[in-house]
Structures are given as C-alpha cells and as structure tokens.
Coordinates of C-alpha atoms in Angstrom, one line a residue:
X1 CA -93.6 45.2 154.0
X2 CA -93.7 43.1 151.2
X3 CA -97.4 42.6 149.2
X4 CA -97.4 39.8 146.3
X5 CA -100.0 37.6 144.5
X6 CA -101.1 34.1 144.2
X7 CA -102.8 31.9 143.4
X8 CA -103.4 27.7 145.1
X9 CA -101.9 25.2 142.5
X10 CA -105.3 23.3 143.0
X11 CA -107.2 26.5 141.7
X12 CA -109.8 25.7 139.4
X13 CA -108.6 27.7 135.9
X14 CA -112.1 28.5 135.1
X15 CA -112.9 30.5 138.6
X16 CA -110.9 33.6 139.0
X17 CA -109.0 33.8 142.4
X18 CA -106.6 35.8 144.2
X19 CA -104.4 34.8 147.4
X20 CA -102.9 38.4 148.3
X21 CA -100.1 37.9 150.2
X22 CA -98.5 40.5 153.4
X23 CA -95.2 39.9 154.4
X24 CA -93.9 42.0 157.6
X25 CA -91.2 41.7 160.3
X26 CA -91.0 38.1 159.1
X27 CA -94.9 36.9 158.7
X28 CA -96.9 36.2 156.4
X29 CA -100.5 37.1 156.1
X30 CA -103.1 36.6 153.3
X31 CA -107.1 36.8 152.3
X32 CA -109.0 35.7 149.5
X33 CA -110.4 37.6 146.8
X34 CA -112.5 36.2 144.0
X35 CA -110.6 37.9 141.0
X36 CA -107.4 37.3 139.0
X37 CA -104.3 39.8 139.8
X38 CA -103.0 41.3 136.7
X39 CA -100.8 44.3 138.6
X40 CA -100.4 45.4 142.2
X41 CA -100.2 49.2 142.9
X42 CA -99.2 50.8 146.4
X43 CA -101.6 53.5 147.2
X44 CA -101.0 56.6 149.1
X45 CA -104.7 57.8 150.0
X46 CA -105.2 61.4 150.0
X47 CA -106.8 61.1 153.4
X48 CA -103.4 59.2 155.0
X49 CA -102.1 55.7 154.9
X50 CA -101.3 53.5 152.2
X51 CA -102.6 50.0 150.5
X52 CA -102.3 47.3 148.2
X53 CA -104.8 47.9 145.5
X54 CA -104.8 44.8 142.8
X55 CA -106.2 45.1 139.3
X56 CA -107.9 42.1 137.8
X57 CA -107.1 41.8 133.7
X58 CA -110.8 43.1 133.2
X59 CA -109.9 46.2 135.0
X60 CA -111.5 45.4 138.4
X61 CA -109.7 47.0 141.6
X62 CA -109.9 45.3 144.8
X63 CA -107.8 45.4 148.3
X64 CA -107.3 43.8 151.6
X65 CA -107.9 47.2 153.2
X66 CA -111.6 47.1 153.8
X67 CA -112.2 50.7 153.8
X68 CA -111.5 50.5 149.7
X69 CA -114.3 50.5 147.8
X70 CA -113.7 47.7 144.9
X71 CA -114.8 49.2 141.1
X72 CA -113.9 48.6 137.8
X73 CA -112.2 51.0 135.6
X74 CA -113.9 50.4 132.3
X75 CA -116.2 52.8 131.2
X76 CA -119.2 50.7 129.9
X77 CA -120.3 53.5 127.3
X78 CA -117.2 53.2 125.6
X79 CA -117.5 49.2 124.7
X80 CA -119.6 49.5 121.4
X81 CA -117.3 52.3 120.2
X82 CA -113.8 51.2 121.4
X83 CA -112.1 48.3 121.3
X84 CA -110.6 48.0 124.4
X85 CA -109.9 44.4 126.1
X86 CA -107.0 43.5 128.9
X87 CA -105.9 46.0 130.9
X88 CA -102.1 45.5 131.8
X89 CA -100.9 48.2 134.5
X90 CA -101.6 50.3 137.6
X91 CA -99.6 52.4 139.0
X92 CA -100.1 56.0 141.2
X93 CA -98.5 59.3 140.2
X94 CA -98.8 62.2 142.6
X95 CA -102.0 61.8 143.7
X96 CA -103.8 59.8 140.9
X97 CA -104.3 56.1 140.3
X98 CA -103.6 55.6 136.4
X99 CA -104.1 52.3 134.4
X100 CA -103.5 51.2 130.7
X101 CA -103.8 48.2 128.2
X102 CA -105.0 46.6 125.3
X103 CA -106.8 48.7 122.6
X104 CA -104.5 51.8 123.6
X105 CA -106.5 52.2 126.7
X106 CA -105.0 55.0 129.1
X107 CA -106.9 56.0 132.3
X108 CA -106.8 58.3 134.8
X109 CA -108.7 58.0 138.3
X110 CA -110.6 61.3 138.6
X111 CA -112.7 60.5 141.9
X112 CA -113.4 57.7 144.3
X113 CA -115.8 56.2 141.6
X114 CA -115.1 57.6 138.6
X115 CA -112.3 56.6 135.8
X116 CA -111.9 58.7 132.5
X117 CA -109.4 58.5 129.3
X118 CA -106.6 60.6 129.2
X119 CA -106.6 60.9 125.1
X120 CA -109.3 58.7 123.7
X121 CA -107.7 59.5 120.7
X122 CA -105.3 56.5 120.7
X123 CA -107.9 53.7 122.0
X124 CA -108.7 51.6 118.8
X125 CA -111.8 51.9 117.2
X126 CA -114.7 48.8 117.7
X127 CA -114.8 46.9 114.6
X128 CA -117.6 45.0 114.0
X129 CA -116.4 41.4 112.7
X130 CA -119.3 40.6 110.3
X131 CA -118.7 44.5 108.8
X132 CA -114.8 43.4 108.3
X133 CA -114.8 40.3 106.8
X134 CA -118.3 41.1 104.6
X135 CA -116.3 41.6 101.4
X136 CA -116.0 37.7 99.8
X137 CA -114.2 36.7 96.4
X138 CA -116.8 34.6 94.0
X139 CA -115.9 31.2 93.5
X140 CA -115.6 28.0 94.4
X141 CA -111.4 27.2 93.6
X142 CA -108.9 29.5 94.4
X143 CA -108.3 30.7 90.8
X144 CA -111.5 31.7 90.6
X145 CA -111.3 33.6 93.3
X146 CA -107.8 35.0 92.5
X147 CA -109.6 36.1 89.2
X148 CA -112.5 38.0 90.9
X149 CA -110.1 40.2 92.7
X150 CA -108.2 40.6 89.4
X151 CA -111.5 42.0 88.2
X152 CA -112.5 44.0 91.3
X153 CA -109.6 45.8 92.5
X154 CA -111.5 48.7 94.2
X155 CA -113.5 45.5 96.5
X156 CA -110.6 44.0 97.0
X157 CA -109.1 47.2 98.8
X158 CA -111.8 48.2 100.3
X159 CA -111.6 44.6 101.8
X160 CA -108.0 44.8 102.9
X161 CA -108.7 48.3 104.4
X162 CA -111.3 46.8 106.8
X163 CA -109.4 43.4 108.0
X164 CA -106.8 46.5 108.8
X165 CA -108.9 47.9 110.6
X166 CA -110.6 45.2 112.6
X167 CA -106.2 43.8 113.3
X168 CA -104.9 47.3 114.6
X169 CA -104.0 46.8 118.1
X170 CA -102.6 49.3 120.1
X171 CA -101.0 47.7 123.2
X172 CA -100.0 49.2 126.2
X173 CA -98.1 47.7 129.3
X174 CA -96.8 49.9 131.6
X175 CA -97.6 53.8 132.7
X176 CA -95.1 55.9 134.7
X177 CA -93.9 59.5 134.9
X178 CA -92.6 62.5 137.1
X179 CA -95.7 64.2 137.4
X180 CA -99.6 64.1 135.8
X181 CA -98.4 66.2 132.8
X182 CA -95.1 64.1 132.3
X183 CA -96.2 61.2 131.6
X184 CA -94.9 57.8 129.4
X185 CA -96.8 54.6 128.5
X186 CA -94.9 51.6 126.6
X187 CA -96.0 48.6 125.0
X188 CA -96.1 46.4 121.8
X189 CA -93.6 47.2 118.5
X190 CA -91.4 49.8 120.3
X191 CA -93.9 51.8 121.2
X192 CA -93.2 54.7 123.7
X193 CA -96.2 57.4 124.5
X194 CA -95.7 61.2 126.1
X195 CA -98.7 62.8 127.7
X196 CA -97.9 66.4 128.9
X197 CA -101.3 66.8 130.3
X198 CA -103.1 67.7 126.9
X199 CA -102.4 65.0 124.5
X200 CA -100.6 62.1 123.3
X201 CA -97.3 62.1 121.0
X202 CA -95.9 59.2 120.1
X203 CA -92.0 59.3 120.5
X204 CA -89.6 57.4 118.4
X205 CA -87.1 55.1 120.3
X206 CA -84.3 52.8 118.8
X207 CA -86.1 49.5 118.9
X208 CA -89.4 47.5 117.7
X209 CA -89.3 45.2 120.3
X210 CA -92.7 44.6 123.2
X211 CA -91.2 46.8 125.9
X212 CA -92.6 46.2 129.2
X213 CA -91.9 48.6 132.4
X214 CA -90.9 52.2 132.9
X215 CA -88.6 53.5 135.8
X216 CA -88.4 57.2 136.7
X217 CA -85.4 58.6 138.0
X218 CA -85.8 61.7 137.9
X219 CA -87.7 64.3 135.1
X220 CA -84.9 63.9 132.7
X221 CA -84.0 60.2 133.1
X222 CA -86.5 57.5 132.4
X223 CA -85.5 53.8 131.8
X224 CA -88.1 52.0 129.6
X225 CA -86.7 47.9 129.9
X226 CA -89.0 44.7 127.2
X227 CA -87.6 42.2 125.2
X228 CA -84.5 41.1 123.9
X229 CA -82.3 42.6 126.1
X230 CA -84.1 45.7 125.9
X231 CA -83.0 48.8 128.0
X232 CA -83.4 52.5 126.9
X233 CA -82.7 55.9 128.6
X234 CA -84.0 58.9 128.0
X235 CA -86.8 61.4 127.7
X236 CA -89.4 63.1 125.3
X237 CA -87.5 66.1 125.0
X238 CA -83.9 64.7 124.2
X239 CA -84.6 61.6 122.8
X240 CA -84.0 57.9 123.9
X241 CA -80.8 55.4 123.6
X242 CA -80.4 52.1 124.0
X243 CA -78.4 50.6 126.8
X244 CA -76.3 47.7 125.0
X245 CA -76.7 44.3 126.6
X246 CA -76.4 40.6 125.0
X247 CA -78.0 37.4 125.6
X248 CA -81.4 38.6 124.9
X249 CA -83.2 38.6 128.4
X250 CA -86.5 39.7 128.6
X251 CA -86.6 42.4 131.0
X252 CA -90.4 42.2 132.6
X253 CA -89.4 45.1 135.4
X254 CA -86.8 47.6 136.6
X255 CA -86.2 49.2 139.9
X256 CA -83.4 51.6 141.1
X257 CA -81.9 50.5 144.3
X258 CA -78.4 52.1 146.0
X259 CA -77.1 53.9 143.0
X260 CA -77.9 50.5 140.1
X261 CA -80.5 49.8 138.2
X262 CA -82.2 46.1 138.7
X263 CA -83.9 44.6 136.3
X264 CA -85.9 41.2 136.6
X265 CA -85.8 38.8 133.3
X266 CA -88.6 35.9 132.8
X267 CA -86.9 34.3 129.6
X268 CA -83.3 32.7 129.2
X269 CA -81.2 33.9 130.3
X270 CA -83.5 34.0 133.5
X271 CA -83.3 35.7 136.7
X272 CA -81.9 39.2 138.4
X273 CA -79.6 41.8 136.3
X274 CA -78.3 45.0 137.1
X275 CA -76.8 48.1 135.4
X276 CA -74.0 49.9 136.8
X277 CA -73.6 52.7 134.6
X278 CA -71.3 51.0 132.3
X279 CA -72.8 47.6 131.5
X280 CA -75.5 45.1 131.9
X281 CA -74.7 42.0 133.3
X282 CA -76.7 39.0 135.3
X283 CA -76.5 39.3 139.0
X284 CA -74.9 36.1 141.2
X285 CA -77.1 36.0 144.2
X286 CA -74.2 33.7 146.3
X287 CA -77.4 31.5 147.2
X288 CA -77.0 28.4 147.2
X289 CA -79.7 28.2 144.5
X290 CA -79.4 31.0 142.7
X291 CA -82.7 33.6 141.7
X292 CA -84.0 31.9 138.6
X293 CA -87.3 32.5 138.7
X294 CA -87.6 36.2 139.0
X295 CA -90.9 37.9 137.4
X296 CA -90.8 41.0 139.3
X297 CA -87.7 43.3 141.1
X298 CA -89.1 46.5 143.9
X299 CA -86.7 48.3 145.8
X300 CA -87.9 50.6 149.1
X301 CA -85.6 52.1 151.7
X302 CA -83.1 49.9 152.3
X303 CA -84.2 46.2 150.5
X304 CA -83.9 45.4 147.2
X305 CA -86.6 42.4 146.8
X306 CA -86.7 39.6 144.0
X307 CA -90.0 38.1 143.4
X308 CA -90.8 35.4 141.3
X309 CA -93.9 31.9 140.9
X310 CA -91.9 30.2 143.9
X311 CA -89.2 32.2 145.2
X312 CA -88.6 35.4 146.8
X313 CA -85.3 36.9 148.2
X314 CA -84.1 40.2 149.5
X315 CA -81.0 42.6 149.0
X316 CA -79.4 44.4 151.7
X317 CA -76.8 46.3 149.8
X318 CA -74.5 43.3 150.7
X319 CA -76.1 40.3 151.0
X320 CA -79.1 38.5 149.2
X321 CA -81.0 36.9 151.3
X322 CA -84.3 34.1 150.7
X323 CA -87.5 34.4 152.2
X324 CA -89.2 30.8 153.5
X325 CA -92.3 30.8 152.2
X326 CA -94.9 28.8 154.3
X327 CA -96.4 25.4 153.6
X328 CA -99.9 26.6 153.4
X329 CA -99.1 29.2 149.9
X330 CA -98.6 26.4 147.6

C-alpha cells in the first residue's frame, strides 16, 4: 500500500486542493479534499486499523477514511501570544499523533479533539510589528539620521533589541523518537531538540545547516539527514557525528530498508542515495531513466519505495522497479 499526494497541473494556485492517492496490488485510487498536503502520517488507531492522515500547512488534518474526524491542530488562544505560522511535520509515536513547525511549534495529540504544546517554552513570542519598528531616527538624509543615533545610543538599542525580537524564528521540520519521552525535533541553523517527556534541551550537533528528517533505529541510533550533504548519527546522551559525504545533496528524507540507510535528495545532485555503513554514495536505479526526481524515500516490509512530482519506483532488495502512473493524475 502506497499513499502519496497531488495535486492537477490545472489547479487553480489560489484554491487549496488535495488529490490523495492509494496505490494497492497494482491500482490506483484517489478522492478529493479541499486542502493543501504539507505531510502525510500513517496512523495506527487505538481502536484497530490504520490511515492516511494529511496535514495541511495551516495545521488542518484530514483523511480518506471517513470515520476520521478532520480538525486543526492550532490552538486559537495561543495566536495573539505566539507566533506560530506553517506547520511542517506529522508523524505517530507509540500511540500519539505529534506535529511541529514554524515559530518552534511542537504538538502533541492528547484526545480525539484536543492538541496541546509539549514545551511552550520554545514557541516564539507574538511581536507586534508597529511595537517593533516604533523607534525612528530624526531626519530627513541619512547623516542626519546616522547622527540621531550617534546622540541616542540607549533608543537606538532598544530599537535593535525589538527588530530581534520581532526576526527570531524558531523553525522546526521534522519530529521523531523511540518513545513519548525520547523524543527529537530538527529544523533551521543546525538545530536538534530532546524532549524526555518534561522539557526541551537543545543539543549541540556538528553542523549549522536546515536539517530536515529524523530516522530512528533504535534508542541509541538516530539519523538526522538536511542540507548540504547532511547526515548525522547519534543521540542526546552521547552526542552526534557527522556522516561524511560530498557533492552537497540536499537530503529531504531517510528511511532504513534491508540493513542501508536511503536517503532521498531534491537539489543537485538529485535523486536516491544510500549509506552502507562506510560511505554515502548516489544510488543507480538500472532504469532506463534513472530516479531523478525523488522528494520522498519509505521503506515497509519488503519495498523500498522512491517517490517524487512525476515518478515513483520500488525496491525489491534486487531490483528497482517504476510504477505507471495513470493518465487521469496529471
């Protein structure tokens, strides 16, 4: 089973709009849902069964499966006091659905209707723009105006204080861990978050760059994968390394699949690479057009699957194989 997003390439921009896509024993299925798709999550009810469950950028959660009840995960109190903005990933440990994003949001689903911050102490504060940018040099020229602040050192602080404010941005992409009180969240300048069910620490890692998806292999061995070629192993209580690699490929997602770890890369060089325990090198599909646009690598049981805009392909263990996709998705 193989669940992806879309979207018609006559869409109108300006209307939000989802094709969610079921592929299984060689179909394809989809429905219509009028939202964007930011992240897709596979949900294991507590009651049985699992689902797609697809969260917009706004934070609103819909699925196919009818028996879901759609809901947005922003908490409306919060928007005068936080800044929040874009939410950026979805994702179930154990039992819970957690999200996070822009602003330093982190949330965890704590009932069928109800989503709550994990440590509200790293959202960013709401900044009111007028309040930031109230504190204006005199003058007409720019000497004059260099001159002011000359004169008024204390305003011109105060000044630069607030435009810090109102700029700080904490941004989060991805949220993954062994358990609810293991948990890491990654995002923008190297940053790397541990929850252990209490509070937030932020961890130091050997890089600045945006890093984009976490992979657990087990309690002690998480892979955090971003920018410029960007692999690092590790954990909270030992520390992270970085996995050497050149070219620079932006690695969007990781997946562990027969012993390797896959990574998927949306900049040049483009396409499907994996890490064999020694080095990290681009994958050669053997297709006769090789996986180039690759946004997104999953592995399950047995398939190793490569998804990207227009392509999708599948990995036995032995062979890669591409998956027609019908007329009536474009």
């Amino acid at each position: 089973m193989l669940y992806t997003a879309g979207v018609d390439d006559n869409a109108d921009a300006a209307e939000p709009l989802t094709r969610a896509y079921q592929y299984f024993h060689g179909k394809w299925e989809y429905g219509e849902f009028p939202a964007s798709t930011q992240r897709i999550a596979l949900y294991r009810r507590p009651e049985g069964g699992r689902i797609a469950v697809y969260m917009s950028r706004s934070g609103e959660l819909f699925s196919p499966e009818p028996s879901f009840q759609n809901q947005s995960i922003h908490a409306k109190d919060m928007e005068n006091k936080k800044k929040l903005g874009y939410l950026a990933d979805l994702r179930q440990v154990a039992s819970q659905l957690l999200a996070c994003g822009d602003g330093g949001q982190n949330y965890c689903r704590m009932n069928r209707d109800t989503w709550a911050p994990m440590d509200i102490s790293i959202f960013d504060d709401y900044v009111d723009v007028n309040w930031a940018f109230e504190i204006k040099a005199r003058g007409n020229t720019g000497a004059e105006q260099d001159r002011y602040w000359e004169e008024n050192p204390e305003l011109k602080r105060e000044r630069t204080r607030r435009i810090s404010l109102f700029n700080k941005s904490l941004s989060l992409h991805a949220i993954n861990g062994p358990s609810l009180d293991n948990l890491y969240l990654c995002g923008a300048k190297g940053a790397v978050y541990f929850w252990n069910g209490e509070r937030m620490e932020k961890l130091s890692v050997p890089t600045s760059a945006y890093l984009l998806d976490i992979l657990v292999e087990d309690p002690d061995t998480i892979w955090i994968c971003g920018r410029n070629g960007t692999l690092l192993r590790g954990n909270a209580r030992q520390g992270f390394t970085a996995i050497p690699c050149d070219d620079g490929p932006t690695f969007s997602t990781l997946t562990r699949f027969d012993g390797r770890i896959y990574l998927s890369s949306i900049s040049n060089p483009r396409g499907v690479f994996v890490h064999d325990g020694r080095t990290v090198r681009q994958v050669a599909s053997g297709l006769r057009r090789d996986l180039a646009d690759v946004h997104t690598v999953d592995a399950v049981e047995g398939a190793l699957w490569a998804v990207g805009s227009r392509d999708v392909a599948r990995f036995d263990g032995t062979a890669w194989e591409r998956i027609k996709i019908p007329k009536w998705s474009d």
